[in-house]
mmCIF file with all atom_site columns, C-alpha atoms in Angstrom:
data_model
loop_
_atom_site.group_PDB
_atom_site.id
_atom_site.type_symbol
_atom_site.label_atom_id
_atom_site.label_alt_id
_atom_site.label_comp_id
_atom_site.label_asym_id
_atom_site.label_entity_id
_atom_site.label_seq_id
_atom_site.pdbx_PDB_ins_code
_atom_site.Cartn_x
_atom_site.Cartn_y
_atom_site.Cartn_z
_atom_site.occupancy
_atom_site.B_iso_or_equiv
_atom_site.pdbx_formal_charge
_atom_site.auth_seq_id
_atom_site.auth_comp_id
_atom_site.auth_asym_id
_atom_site.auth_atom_id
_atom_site.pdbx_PDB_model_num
ATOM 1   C CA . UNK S 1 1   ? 86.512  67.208  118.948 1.00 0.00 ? 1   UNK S CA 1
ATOM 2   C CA . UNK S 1 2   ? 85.814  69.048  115.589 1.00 0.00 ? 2   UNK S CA 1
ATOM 3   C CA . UNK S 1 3   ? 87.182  73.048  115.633 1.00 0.00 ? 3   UNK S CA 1
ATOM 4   C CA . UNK S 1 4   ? 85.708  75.596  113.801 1.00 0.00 ? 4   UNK S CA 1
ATOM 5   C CA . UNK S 1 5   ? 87.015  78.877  113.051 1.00 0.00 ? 5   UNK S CA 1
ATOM 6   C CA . UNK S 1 6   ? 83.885  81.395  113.144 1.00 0.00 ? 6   UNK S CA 1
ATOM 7   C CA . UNK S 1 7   ? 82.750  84.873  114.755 1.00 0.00 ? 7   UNK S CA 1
ATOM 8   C CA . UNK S 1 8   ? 82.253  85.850  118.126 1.00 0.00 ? 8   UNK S CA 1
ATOM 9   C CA . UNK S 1 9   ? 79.761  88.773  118.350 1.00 0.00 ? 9   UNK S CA 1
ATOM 10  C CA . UNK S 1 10  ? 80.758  91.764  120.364 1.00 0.00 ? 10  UNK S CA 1
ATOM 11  C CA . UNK S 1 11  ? 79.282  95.643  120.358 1.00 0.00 ? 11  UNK S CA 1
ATOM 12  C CA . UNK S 1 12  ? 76.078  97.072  121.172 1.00 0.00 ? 12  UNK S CA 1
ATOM 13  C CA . UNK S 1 13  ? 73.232  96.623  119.443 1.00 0.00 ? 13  UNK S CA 1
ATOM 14  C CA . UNK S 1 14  ? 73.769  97.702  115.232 1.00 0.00 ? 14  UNK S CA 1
ATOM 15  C CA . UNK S 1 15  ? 77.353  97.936  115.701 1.00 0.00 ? 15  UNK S CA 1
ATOM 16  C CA . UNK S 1 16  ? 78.454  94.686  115.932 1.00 0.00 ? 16  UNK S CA 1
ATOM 17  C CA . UNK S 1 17  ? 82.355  93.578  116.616 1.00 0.00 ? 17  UNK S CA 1
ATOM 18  C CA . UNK S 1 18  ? 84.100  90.255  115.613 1.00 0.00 ? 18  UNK S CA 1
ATOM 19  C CA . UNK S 1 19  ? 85.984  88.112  117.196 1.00 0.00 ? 19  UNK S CA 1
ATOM 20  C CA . UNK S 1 20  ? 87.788  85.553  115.010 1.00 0.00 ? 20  UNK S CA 1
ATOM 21  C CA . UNK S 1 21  ? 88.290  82.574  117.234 1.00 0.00 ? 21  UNK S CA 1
ATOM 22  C CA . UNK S 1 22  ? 88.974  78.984  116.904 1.00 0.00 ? 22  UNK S CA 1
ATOM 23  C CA . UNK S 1 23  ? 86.355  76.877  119.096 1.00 0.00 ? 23  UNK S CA 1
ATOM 24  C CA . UNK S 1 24  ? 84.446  73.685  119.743 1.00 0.00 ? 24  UNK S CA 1
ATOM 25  C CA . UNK S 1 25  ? 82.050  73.174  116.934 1.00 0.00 ? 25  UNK S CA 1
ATOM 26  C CA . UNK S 1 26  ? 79.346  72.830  120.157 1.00 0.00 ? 26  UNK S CA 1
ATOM 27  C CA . UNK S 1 27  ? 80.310  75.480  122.271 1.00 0.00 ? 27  UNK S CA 1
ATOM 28  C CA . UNK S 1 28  ? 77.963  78.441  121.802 1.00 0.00 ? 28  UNK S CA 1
ATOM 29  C CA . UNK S 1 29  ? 78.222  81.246  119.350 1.00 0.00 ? 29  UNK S CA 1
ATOM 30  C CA . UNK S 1 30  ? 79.714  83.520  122.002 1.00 0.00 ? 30  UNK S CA 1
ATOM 31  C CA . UNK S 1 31  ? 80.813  81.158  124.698 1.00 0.00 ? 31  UNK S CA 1
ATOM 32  C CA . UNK S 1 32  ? 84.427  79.565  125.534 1.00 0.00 ? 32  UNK S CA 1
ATOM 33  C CA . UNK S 1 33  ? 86.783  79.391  122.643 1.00 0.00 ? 33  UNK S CA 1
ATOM 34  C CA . UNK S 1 34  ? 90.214  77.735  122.185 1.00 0.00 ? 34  UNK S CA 1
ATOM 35  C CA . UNK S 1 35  ? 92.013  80.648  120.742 1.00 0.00 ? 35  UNK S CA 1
ATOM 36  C CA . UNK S 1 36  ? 91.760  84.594  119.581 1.00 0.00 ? 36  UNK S CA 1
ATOM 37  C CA . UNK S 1 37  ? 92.557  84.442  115.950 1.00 0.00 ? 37  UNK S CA 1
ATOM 38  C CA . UNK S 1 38  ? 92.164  88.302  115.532 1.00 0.00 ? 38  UNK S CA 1
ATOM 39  C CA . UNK S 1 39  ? 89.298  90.878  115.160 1.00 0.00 ? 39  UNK S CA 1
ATOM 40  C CA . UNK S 1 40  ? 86.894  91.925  112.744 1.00 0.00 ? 40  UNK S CA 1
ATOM 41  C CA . UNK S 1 41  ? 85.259  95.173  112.813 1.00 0.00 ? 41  UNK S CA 1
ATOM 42  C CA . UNK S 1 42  ? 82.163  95.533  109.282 1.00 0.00 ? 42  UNK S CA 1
ATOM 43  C CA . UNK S 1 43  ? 81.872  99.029  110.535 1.00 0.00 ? 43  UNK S CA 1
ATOM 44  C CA . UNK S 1 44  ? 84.354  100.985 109.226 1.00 0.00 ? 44  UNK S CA 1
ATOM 45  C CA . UNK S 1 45  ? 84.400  101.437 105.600 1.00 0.00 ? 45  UNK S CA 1
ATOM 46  C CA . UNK S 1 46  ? 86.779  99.339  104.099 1.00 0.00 ? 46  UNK S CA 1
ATOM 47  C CA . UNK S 1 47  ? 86.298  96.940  107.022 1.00 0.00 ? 47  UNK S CA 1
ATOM 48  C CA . UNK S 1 48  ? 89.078  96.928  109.702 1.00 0.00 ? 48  UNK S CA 1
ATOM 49  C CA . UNK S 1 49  ? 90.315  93.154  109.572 1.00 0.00 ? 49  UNK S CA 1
ATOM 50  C CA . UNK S 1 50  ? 93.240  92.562  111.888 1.00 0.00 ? 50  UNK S CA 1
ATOM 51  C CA . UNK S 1 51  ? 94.266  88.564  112.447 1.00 0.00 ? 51  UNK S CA 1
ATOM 52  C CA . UNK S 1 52  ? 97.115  86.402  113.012 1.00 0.00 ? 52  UNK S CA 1
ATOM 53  C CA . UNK S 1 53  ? 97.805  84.662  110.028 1.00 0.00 ? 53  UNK S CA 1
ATOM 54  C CA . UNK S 1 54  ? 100.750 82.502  111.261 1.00 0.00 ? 54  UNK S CA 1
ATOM 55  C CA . UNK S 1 55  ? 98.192  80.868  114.162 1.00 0.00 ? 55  UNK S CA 1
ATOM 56  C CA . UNK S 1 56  ? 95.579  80.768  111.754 1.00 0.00 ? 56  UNK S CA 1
ATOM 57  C CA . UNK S 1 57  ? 96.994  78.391  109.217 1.00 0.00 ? 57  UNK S CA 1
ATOM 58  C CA . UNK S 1 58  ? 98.307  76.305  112.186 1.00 0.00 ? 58  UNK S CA 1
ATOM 59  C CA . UNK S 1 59  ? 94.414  75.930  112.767 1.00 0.00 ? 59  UNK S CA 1
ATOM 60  C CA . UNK S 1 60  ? 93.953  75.138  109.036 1.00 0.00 ? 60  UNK S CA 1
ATOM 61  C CA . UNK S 1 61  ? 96.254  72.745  108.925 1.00 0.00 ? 61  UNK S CA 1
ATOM 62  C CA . UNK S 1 62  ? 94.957  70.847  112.231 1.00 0.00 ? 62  UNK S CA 1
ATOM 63  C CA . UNK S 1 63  ? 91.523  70.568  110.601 1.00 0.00 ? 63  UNK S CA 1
ATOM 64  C CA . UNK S 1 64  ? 89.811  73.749  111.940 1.00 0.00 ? 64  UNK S CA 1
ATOM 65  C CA . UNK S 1 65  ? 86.859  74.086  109.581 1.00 0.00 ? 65  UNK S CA 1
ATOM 66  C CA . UNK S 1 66  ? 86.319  77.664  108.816 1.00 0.00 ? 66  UNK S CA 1
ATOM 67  C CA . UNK S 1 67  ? 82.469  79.255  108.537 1.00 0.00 ? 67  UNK S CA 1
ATOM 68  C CA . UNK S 1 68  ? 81.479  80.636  105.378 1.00 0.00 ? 68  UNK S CA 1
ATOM 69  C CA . UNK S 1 69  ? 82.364  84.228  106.757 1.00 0.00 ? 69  UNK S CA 1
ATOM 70  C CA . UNK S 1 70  ? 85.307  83.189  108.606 1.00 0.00 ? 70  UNK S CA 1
ATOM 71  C CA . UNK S 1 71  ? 86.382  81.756  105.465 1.00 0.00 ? 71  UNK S CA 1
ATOM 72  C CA . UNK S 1 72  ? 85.969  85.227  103.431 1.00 0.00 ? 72  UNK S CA 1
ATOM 73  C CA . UNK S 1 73  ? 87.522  86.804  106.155 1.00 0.00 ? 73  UNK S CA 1
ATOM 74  C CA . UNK S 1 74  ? 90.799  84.394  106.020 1.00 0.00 ? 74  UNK S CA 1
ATOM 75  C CA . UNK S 1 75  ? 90.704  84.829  102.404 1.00 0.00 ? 75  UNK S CA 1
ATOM 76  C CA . UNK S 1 76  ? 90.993  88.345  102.691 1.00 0.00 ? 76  UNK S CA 1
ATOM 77  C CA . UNK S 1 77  ? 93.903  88.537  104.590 1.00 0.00 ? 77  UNK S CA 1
ATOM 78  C CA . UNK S 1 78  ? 96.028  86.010  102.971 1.00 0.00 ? 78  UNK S CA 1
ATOM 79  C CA . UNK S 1 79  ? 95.373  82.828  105.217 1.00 0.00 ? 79  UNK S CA 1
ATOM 80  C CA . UNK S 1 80  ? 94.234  80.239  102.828 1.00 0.00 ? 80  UNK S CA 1
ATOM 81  C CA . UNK S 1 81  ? 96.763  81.359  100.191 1.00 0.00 ? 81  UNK S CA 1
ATOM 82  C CA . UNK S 1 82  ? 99.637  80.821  103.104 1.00 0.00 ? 82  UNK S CA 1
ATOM 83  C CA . UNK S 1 83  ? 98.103  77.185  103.718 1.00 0.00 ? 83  UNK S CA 1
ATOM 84  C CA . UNK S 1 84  ? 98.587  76.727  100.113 1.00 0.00 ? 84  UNK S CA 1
ATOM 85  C CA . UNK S 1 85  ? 101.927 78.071  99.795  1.00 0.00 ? 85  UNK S CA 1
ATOM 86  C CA . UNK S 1 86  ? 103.244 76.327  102.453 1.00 0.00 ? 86  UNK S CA 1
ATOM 87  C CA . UNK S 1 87  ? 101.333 73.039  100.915 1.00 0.00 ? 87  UNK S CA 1
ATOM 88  C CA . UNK S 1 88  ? 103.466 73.595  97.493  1.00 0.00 ? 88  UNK S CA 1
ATOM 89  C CA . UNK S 1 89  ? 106.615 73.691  100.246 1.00 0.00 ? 89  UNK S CA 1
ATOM 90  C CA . UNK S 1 90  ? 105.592 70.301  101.753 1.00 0.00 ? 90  UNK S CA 1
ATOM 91  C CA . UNK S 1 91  ? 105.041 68.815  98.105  1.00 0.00 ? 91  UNK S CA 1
ATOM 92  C CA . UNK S 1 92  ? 108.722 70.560  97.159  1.00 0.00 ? 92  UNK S CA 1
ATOM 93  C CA . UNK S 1 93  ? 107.667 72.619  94.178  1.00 0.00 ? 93  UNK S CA 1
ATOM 94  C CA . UNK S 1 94  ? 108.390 76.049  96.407  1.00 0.00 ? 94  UNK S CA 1
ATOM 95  C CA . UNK S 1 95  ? 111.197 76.556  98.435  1.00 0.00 ? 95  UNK S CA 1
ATOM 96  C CA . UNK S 1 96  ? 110.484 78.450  101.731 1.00 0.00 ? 96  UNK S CA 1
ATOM 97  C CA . UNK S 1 97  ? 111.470 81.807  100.573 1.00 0.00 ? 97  UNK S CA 1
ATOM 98  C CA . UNK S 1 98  ? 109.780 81.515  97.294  1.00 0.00 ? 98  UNK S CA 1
ATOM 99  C CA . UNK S 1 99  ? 106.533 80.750  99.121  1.00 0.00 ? 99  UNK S CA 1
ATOM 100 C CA . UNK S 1 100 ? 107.146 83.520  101.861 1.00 0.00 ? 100 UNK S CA 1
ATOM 101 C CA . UNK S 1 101 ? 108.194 86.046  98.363  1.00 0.00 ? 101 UNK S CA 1
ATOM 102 C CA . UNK S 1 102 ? 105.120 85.257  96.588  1.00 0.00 ? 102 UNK S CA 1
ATOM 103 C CA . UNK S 1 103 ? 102.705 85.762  99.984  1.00 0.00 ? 103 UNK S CA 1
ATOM 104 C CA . UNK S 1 104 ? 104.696 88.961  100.559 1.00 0.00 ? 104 UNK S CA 1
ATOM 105 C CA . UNK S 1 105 ? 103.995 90.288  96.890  1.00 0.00 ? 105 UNK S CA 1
ATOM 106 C CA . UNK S 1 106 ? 100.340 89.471  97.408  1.00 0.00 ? 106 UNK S CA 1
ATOM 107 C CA . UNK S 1 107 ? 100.068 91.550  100.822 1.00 0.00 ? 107 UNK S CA 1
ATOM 108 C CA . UNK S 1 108 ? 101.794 94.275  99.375  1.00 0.00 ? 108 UNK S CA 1
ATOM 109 C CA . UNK S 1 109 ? 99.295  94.165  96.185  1.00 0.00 ? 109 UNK S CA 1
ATOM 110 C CA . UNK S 1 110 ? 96.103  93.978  98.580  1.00 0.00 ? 110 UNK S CA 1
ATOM 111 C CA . UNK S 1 111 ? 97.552  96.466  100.460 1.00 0.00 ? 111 UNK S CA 1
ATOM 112 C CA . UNK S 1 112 ? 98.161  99.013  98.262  1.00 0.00 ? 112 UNK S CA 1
ATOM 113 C CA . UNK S 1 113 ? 94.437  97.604  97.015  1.00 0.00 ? 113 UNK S CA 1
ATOM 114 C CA . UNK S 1 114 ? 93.084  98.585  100.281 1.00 0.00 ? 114 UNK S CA 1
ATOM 115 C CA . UNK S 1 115 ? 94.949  102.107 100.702 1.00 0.00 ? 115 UNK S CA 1
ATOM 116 C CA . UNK S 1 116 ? 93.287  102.827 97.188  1.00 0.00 ? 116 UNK S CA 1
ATOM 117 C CA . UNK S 1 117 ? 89.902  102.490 97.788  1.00 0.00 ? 117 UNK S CA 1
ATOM 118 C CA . UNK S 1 118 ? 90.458  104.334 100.850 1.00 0.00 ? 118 UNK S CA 1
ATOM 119 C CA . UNK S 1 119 ? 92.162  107.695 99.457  1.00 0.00 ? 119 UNK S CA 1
ATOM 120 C CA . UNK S 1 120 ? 89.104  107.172 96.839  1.00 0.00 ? 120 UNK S CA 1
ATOM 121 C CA . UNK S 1 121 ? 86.613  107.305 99.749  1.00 0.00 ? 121 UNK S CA 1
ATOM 122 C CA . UNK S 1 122 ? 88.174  110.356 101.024 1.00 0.00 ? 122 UNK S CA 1
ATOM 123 C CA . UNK S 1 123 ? 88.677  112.240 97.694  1.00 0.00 ? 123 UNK S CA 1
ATOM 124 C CA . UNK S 1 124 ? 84.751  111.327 96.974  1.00 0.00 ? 124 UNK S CA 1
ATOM 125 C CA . UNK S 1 125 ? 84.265  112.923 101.018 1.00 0.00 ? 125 UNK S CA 1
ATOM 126 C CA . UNK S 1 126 ? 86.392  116.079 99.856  1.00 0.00 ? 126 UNK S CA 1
ATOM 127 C CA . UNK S 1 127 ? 84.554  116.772 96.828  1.00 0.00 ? 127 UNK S CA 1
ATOM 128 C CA . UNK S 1 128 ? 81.246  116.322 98.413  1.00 0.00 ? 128 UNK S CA 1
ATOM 129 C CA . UNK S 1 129 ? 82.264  118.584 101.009 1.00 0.00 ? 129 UNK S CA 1
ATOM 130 C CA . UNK S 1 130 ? 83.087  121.311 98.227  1.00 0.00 ? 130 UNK S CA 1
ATOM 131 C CA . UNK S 1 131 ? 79.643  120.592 96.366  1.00 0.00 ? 131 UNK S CA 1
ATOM 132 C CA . UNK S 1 132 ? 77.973  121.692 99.501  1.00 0.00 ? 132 UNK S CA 1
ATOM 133 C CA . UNK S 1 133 ? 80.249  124.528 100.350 1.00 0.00 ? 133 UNK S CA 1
ATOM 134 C CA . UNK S 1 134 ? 79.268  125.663 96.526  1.00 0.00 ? 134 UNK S CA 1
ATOM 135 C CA . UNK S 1 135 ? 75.698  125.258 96.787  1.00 0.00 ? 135 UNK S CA 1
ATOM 136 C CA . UNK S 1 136 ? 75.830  127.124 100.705 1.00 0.00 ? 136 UNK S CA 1
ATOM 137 C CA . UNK S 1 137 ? 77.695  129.875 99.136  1.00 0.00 ? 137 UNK S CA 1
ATOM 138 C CA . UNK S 1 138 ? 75.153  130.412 96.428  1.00 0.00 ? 138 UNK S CA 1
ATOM 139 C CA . UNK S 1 139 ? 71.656  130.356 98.847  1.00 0.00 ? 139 UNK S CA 1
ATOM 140 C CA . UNK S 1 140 ? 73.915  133.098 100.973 1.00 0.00 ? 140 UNK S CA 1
ATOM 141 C CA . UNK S 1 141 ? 74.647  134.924 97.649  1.00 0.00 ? 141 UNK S CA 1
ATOM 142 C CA . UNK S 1 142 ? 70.900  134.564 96.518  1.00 0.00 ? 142 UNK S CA 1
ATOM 143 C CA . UNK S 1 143 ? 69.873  135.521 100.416 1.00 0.00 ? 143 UNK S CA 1
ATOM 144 C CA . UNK S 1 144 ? 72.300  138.456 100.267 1.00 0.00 ? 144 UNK S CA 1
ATOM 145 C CA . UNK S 1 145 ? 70.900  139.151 96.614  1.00 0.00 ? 145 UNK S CA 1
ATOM 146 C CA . UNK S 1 146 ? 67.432  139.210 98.361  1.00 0.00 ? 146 UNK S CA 1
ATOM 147 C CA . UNK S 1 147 ? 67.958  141.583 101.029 1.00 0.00 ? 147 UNK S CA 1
ATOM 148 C CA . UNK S 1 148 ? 69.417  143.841 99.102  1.00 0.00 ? 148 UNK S CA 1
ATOM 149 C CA . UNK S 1 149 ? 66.269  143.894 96.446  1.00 0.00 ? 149 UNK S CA 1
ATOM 150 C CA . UNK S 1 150 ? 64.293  144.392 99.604  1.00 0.00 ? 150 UNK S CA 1
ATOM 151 C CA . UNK S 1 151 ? 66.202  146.937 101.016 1.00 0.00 ? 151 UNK S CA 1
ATOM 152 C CA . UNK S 1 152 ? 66.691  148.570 97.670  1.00 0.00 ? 152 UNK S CA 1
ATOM 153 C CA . UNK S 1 153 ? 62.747  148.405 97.406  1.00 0.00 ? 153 UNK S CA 1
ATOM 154 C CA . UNK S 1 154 ? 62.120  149.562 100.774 1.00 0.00 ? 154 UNK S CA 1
ATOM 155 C CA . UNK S 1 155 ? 64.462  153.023 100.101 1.00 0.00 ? 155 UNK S CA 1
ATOM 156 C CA . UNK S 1 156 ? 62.795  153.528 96.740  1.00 0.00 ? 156 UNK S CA 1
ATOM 157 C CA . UNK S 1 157 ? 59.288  152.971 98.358  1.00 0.00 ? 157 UNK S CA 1
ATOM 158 C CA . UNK S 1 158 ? 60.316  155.854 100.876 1.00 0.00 ? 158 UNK S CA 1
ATOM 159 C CA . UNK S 1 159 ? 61.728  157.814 98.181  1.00 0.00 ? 159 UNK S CA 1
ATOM 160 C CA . UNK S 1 160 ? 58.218  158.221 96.718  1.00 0.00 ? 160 UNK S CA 1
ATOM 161 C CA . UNK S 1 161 ? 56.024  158.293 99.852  1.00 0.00 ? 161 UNK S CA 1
ATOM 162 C CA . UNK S 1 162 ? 58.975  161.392 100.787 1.00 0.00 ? 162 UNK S CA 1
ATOM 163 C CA . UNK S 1 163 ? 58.161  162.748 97.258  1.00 0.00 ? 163 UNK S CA 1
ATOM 164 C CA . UNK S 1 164 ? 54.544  162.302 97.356  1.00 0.00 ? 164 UNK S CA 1
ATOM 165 C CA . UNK S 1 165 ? 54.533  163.579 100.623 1.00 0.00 ? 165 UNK S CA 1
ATOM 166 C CA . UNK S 1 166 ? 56.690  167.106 99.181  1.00 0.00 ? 166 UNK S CA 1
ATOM 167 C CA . UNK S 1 167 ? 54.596  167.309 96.609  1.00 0.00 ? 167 UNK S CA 1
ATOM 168 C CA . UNK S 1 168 ? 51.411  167.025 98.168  1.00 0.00 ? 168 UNK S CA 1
ATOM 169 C CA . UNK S 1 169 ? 52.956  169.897 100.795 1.00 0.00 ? 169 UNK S CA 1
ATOM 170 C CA . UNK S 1 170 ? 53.898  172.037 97.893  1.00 0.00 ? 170 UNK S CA 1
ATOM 171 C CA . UNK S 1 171 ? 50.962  171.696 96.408  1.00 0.00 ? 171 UNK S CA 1
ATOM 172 C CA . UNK S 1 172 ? 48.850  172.611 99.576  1.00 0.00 ? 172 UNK S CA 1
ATOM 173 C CA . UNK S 1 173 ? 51.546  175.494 99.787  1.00 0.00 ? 173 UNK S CA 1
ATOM 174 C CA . UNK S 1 174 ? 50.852  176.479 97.003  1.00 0.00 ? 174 UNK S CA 1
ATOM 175 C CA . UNK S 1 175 ? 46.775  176.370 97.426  1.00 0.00 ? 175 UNK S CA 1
ATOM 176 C CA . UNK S 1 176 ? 47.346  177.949 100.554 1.00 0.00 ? 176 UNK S CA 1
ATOM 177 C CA . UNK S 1 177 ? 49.100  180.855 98.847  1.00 0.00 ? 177 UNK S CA 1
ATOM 178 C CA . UNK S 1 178 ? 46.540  181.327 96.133  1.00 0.00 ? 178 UNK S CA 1
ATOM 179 C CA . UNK S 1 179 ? 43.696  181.840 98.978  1.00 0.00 ? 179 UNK S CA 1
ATOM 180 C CA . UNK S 1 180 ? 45.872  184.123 100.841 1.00 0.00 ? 180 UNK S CA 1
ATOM 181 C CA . UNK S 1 181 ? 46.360  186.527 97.599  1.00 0.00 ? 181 UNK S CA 1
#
């Protein structure tokens, strides 16, 4: 029986959610499976990855062939470097904590990696945010601006139909006064 290590699909339709499992190479895509490796979940940005490494190298080392995105996926979190690690230890040109110290260093590294690019995702999120807070504030100042012109129009308009109007009573006054006399 040949084992592959792929993806089970999961989710509603255009969010999908991974399974990482070990199965029959025959079974179907999302039928029975051998073993729950981890999860994989493409739509979150970065991309949540959660898997057990320890059971997946024991996979690796049985002969589970991984997919070409299972593969990416292991290499991601640390699985095929583990398997070769802990190949060096079988050869003797590790020791067992030298091979666990240099996997640890390179989790921490991807880690910190990881954390990165997502406190640059949400700095690029906060300074968008501002941009459109900016531009908002200036269509409510140019809005503001506006309404003011209009109202500032609309008083100067009445100021001259009020004067125009006096006028035009004085002057009849005034007409009215000269026939009188």
């Amino acid at each position: 029986m040949s084992v592959k290590i792929r993806l089970q699909r999961h989710g509603k339709k255009g969010k999908p959610f991974y399974y990482v499992v070990a199965a029959d190479a025959r079974a179907k895509r999302d039928g029975k499976f051998l073993e729950k490796l981890g999860t994989y979940n493409p739509n979150a940005n970065p991309a949540i990855i959660e898997l057990d490494v320890d059971a997946s190298v024991k996979w690796l080392n049985n002969g589970a062939q991984p997919t070409d995105t299972a593969r990416t996926i292991l290499s991601t979190k640390g699985v095929l470097l583990k398997k070769h690690l802990q190949g060096g230890v079988t050869k003797g040109a590790l020791t067992e904590a030298q091979a666990e110290a240099k996997f640890q260093a390179w989790v921490e590294a991807k880690e910190a990696a990881i954390q990165a690019k997502k406190d640059g995702l949400t700095q690029a999120q906060a300074e968008e945010r501002a941009k459109a807070l900016e531009a908002e504030k200036a269509v409510n100042a140019a809005r503001i601006a506006a309404v003011k012109e209009a109202e500032a129009a609309l008083i100067a308009e009445a100021q001259a139909a009020e004067a125009t109007a006096t006028e035009g009573e004085a002057a009849t006054e005034e007409a009215t006064e000269e026939t009188a006399e």
